[in-house]
PDB file of C-alpha atoms in Angstrom:
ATOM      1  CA  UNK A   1     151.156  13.054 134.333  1.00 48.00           C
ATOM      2  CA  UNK A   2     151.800  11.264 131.171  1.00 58.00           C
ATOM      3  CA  UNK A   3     155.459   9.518 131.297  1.00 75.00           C
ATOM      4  CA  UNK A   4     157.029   9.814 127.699  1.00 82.00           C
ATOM      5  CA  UNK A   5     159.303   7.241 127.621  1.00 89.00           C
ATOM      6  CA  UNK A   6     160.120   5.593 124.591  1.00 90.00           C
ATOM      7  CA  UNK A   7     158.464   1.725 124.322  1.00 89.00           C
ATOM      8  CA  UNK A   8     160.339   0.279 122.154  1.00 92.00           C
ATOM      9  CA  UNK A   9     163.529   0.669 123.581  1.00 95.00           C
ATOM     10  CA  UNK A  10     164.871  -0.784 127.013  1.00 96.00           C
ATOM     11  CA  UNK A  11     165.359   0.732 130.912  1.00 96.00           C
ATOM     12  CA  UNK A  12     168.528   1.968 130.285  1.00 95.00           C
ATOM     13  CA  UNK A  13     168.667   3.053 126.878  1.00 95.00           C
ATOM     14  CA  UNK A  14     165.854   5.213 127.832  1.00 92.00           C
ATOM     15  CA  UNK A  15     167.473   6.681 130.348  1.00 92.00           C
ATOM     16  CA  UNK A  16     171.243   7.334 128.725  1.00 90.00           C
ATOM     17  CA  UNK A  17     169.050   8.736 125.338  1.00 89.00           C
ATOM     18  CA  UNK A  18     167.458  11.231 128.243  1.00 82.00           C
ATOM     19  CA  UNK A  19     171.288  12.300 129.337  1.00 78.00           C
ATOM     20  CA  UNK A  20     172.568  12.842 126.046  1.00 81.00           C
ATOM     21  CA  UNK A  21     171.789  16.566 125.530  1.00 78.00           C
ATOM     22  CA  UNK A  22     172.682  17.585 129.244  1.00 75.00           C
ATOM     23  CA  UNK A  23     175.523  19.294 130.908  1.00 74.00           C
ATOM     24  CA  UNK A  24     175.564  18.022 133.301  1.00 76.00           C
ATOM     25  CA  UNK A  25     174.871  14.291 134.314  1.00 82.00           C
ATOM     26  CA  UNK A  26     173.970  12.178 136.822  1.00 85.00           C
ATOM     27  CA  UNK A  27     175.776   8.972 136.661  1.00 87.00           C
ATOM     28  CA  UNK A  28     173.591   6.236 135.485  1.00 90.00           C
ATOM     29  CA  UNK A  29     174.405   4.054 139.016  1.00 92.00           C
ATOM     30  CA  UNK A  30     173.180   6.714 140.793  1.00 91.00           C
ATOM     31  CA  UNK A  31     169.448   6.578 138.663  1.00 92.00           C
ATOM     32  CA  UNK A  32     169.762   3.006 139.595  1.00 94.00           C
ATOM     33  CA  UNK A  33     170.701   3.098 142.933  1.00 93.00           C
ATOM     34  CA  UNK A  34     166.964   5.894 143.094  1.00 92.00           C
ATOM     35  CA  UNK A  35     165.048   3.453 141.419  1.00 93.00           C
ATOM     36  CA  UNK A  36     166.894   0.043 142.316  1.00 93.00           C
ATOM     37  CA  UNK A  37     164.058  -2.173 139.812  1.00 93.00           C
ATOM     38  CA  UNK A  38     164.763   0.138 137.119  1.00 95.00           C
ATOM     39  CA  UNK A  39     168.219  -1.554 136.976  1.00 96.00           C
ATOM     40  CA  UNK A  40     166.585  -4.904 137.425  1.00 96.00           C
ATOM     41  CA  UNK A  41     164.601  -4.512 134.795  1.00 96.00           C
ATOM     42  CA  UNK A  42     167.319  -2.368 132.613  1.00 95.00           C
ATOM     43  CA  UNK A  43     167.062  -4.957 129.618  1.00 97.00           C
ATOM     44  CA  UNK A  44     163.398  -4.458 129.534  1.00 97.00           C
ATOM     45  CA  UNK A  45     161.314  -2.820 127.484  1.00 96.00           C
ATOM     46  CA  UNK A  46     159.922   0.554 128.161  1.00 92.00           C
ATOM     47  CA  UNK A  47     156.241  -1.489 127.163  1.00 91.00           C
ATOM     48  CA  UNK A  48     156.877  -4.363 129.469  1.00 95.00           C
ATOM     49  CA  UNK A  49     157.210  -2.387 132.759  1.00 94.00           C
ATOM     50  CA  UNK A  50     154.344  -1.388 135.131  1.00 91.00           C
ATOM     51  CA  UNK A  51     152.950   1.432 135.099  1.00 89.00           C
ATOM     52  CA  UNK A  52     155.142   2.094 138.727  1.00 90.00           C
ATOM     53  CA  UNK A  53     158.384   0.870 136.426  1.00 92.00           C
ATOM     54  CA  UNK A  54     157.534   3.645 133.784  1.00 92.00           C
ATOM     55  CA  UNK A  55     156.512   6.102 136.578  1.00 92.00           C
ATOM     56  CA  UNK A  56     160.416   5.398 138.053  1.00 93.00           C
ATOM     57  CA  UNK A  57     161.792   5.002 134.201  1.00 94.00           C
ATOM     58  CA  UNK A  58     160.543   8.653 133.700  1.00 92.00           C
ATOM     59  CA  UNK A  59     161.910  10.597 136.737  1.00 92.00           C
ATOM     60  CA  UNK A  60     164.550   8.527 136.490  1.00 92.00           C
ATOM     61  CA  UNK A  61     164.977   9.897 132.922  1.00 90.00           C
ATOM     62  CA  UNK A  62     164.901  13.472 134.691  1.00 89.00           C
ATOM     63  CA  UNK A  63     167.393  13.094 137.018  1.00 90.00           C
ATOM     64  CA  UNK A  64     169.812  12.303 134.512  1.00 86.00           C
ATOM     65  CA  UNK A  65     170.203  15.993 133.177  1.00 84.00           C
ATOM     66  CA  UNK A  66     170.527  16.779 137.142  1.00 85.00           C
ATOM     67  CA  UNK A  67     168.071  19.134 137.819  1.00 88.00           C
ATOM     68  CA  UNK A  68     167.786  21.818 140.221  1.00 88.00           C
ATOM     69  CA  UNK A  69     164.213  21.773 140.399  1.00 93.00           C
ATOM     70  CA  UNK A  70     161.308  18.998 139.237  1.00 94.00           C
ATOM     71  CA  UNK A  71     158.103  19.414 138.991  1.00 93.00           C
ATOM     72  CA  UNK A  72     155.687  16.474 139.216  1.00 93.00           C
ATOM     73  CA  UNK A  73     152.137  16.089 138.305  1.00 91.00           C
ATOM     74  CA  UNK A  74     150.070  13.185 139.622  1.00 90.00           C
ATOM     75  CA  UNK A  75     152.997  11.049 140.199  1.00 91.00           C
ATOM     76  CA  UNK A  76     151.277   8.306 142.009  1.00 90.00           C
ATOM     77  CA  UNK A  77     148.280   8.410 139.652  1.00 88.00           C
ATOM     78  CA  UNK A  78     147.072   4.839 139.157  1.00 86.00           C
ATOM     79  CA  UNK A  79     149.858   3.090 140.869  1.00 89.00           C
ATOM     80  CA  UNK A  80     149.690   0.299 143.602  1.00 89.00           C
ATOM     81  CA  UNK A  81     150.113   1.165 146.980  1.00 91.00           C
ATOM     82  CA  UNK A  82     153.110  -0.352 147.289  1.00 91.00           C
ATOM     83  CA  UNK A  83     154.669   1.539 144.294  1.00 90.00           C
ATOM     84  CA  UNK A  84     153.625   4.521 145.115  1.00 92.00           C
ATOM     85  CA  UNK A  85     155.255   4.156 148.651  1.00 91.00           C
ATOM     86  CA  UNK A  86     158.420   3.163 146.774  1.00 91.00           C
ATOM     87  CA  UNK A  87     158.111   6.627 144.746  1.00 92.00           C
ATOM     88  CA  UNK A  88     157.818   8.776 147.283  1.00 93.00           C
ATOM     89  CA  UNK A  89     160.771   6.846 149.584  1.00 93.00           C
ATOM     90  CA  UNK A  90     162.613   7.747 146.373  1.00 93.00           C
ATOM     91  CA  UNK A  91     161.146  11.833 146.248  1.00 94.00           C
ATOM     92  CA  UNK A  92     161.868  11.861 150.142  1.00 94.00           C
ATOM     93  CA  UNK A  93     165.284  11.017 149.736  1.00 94.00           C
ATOM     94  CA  UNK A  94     165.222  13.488 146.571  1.00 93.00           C
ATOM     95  CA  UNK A  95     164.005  16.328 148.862  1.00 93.00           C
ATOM     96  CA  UNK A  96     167.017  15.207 151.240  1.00 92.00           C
ATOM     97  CA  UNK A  97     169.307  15.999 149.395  1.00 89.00           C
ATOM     98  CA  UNK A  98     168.235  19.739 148.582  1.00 89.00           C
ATOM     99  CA  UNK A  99     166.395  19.160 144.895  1.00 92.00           C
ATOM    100  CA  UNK A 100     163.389  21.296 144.984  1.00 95.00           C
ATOM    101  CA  UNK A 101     160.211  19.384 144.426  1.00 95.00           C
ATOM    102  CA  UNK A 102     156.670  20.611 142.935  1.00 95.00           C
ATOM    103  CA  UNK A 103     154.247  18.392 143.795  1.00 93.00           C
ATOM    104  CA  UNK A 104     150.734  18.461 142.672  1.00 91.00           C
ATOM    105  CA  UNK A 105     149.578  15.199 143.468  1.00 88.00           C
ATOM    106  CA  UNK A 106     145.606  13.571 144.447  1.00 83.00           C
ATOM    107  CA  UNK A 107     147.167  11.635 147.711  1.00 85.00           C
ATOM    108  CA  UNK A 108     147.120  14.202 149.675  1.00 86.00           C
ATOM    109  CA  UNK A 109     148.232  12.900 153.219  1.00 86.00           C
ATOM    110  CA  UNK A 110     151.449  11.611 151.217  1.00 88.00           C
ATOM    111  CA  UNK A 111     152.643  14.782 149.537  1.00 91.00           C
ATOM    112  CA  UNK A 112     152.063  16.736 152.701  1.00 92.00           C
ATOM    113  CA  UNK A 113     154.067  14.602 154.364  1.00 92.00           C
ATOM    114  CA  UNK A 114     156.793  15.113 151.958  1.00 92.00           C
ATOM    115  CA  UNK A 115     156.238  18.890 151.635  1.00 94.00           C
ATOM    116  CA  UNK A 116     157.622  22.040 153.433  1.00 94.00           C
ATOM    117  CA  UNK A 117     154.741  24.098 152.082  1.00 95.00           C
ATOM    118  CA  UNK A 118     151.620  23.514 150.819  1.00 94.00           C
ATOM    119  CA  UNK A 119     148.998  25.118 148.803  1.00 91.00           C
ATOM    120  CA  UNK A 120     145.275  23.876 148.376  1.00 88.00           C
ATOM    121  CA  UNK A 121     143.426  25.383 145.320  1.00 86.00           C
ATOM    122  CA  UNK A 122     140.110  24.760 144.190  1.00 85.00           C
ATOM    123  CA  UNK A 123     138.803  26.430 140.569  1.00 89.00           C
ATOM    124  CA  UNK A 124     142.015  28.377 139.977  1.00 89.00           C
ATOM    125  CA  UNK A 125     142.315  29.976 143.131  1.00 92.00           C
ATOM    126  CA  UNK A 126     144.424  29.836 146.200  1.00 92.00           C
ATOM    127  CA  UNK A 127     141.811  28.827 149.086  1.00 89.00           C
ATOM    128  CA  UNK A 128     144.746  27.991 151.349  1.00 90.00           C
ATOM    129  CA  UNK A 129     148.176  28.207 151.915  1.00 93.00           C
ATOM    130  CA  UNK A 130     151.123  27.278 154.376  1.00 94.00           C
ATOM    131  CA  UNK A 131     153.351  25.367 156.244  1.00 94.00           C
ATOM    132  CA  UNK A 132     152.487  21.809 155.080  1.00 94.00           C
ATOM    133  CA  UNK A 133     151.821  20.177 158.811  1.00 93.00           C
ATOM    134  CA  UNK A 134     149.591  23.132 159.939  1.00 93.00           C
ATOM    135  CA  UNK A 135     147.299  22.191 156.431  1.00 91.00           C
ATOM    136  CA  UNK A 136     147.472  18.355 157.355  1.00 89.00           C
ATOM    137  CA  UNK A 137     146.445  19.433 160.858  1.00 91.00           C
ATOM    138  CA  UNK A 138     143.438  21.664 160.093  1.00 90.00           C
ATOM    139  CA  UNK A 139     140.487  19.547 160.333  1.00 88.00           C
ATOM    140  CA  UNK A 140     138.331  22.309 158.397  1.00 86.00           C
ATOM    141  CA  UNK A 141     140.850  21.561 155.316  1.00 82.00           C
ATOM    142  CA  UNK A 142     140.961  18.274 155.927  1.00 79.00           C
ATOM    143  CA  UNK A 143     137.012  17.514 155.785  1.00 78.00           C
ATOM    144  CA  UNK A 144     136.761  19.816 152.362  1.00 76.00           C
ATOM    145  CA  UNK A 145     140.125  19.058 150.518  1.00 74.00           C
ATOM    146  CA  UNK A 146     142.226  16.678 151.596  1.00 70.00           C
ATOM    147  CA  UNK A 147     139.694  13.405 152.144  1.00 66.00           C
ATOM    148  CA  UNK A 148     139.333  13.887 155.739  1.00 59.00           C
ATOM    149  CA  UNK A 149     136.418  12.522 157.926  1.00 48.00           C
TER     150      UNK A 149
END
């Protein structure tokens, strides 16, 4: 939910500071070729991007120690449409390439399109649970969790 990046300093200094203790990297191309305005922007500020930008800036920062697994909370919280289309193009083609994603997120018809599994929970507990289509299809789930009609 929150990003941590650091303001003061720019796109890609960000990201290489994020690399620095890991074992292994991901080349810093290969962040930008993820997140292709992050290396637009690379000279920029971590306080004069978007808050998409910073959204991108901070998994970007991620996938520099190559992870195995991320987990991501409220990703497209408070982004434009349009960002938050170009985020989970990005987490699609994440999810492509065998990284295993944890998605808690408030658009629901988005991450369950990008899920295998899915899990609906209200107060703590697990009211549902399964393959992600067969939630997006149920139209009981869909009228009490997931912002159906």
């Amino acid at each position: 939910e929150e990003r941590r990046i650091f303001g003061s300093l720019s796109v890609e200094e960000n990201i290489v500071i994020a690399g620095l203790t890991a074992p292994t990297r991901w080349p810093l191309d290969r962040v930008y070729e993820m997140f292709p305005r992050l290396r637009e922007r690379r000279g920029n500020r971590g306080t004069e991007l978007s808050g998409g930008e910073q959204q991108m800036l901070a998994i970007g920062r991620a996938l520099l120690g190559k992870p195995a697994l991320m987990l991501l909370d409220e990703p497209s919280l408070g982004l434009a449409p349009q960002v938050i289309a170009e985020l989970f193009a990005a987490l699609d083609a994440l999810r492509a390439e065998s990284m295993t994603l944890v998605l808690v997120d408030q658009m629901a018809p988005l991450a369950l399109a990008l899920a295998d599994r899915a899990y609906v929970i209200e107060d703590g507990r697990i009211v549902a649970s399964g393959d992600a289509a067969t939630i997006a299809a149920d139209p009981a789930l869909a009228q009490a969790y997931l912002g159906g009609h």
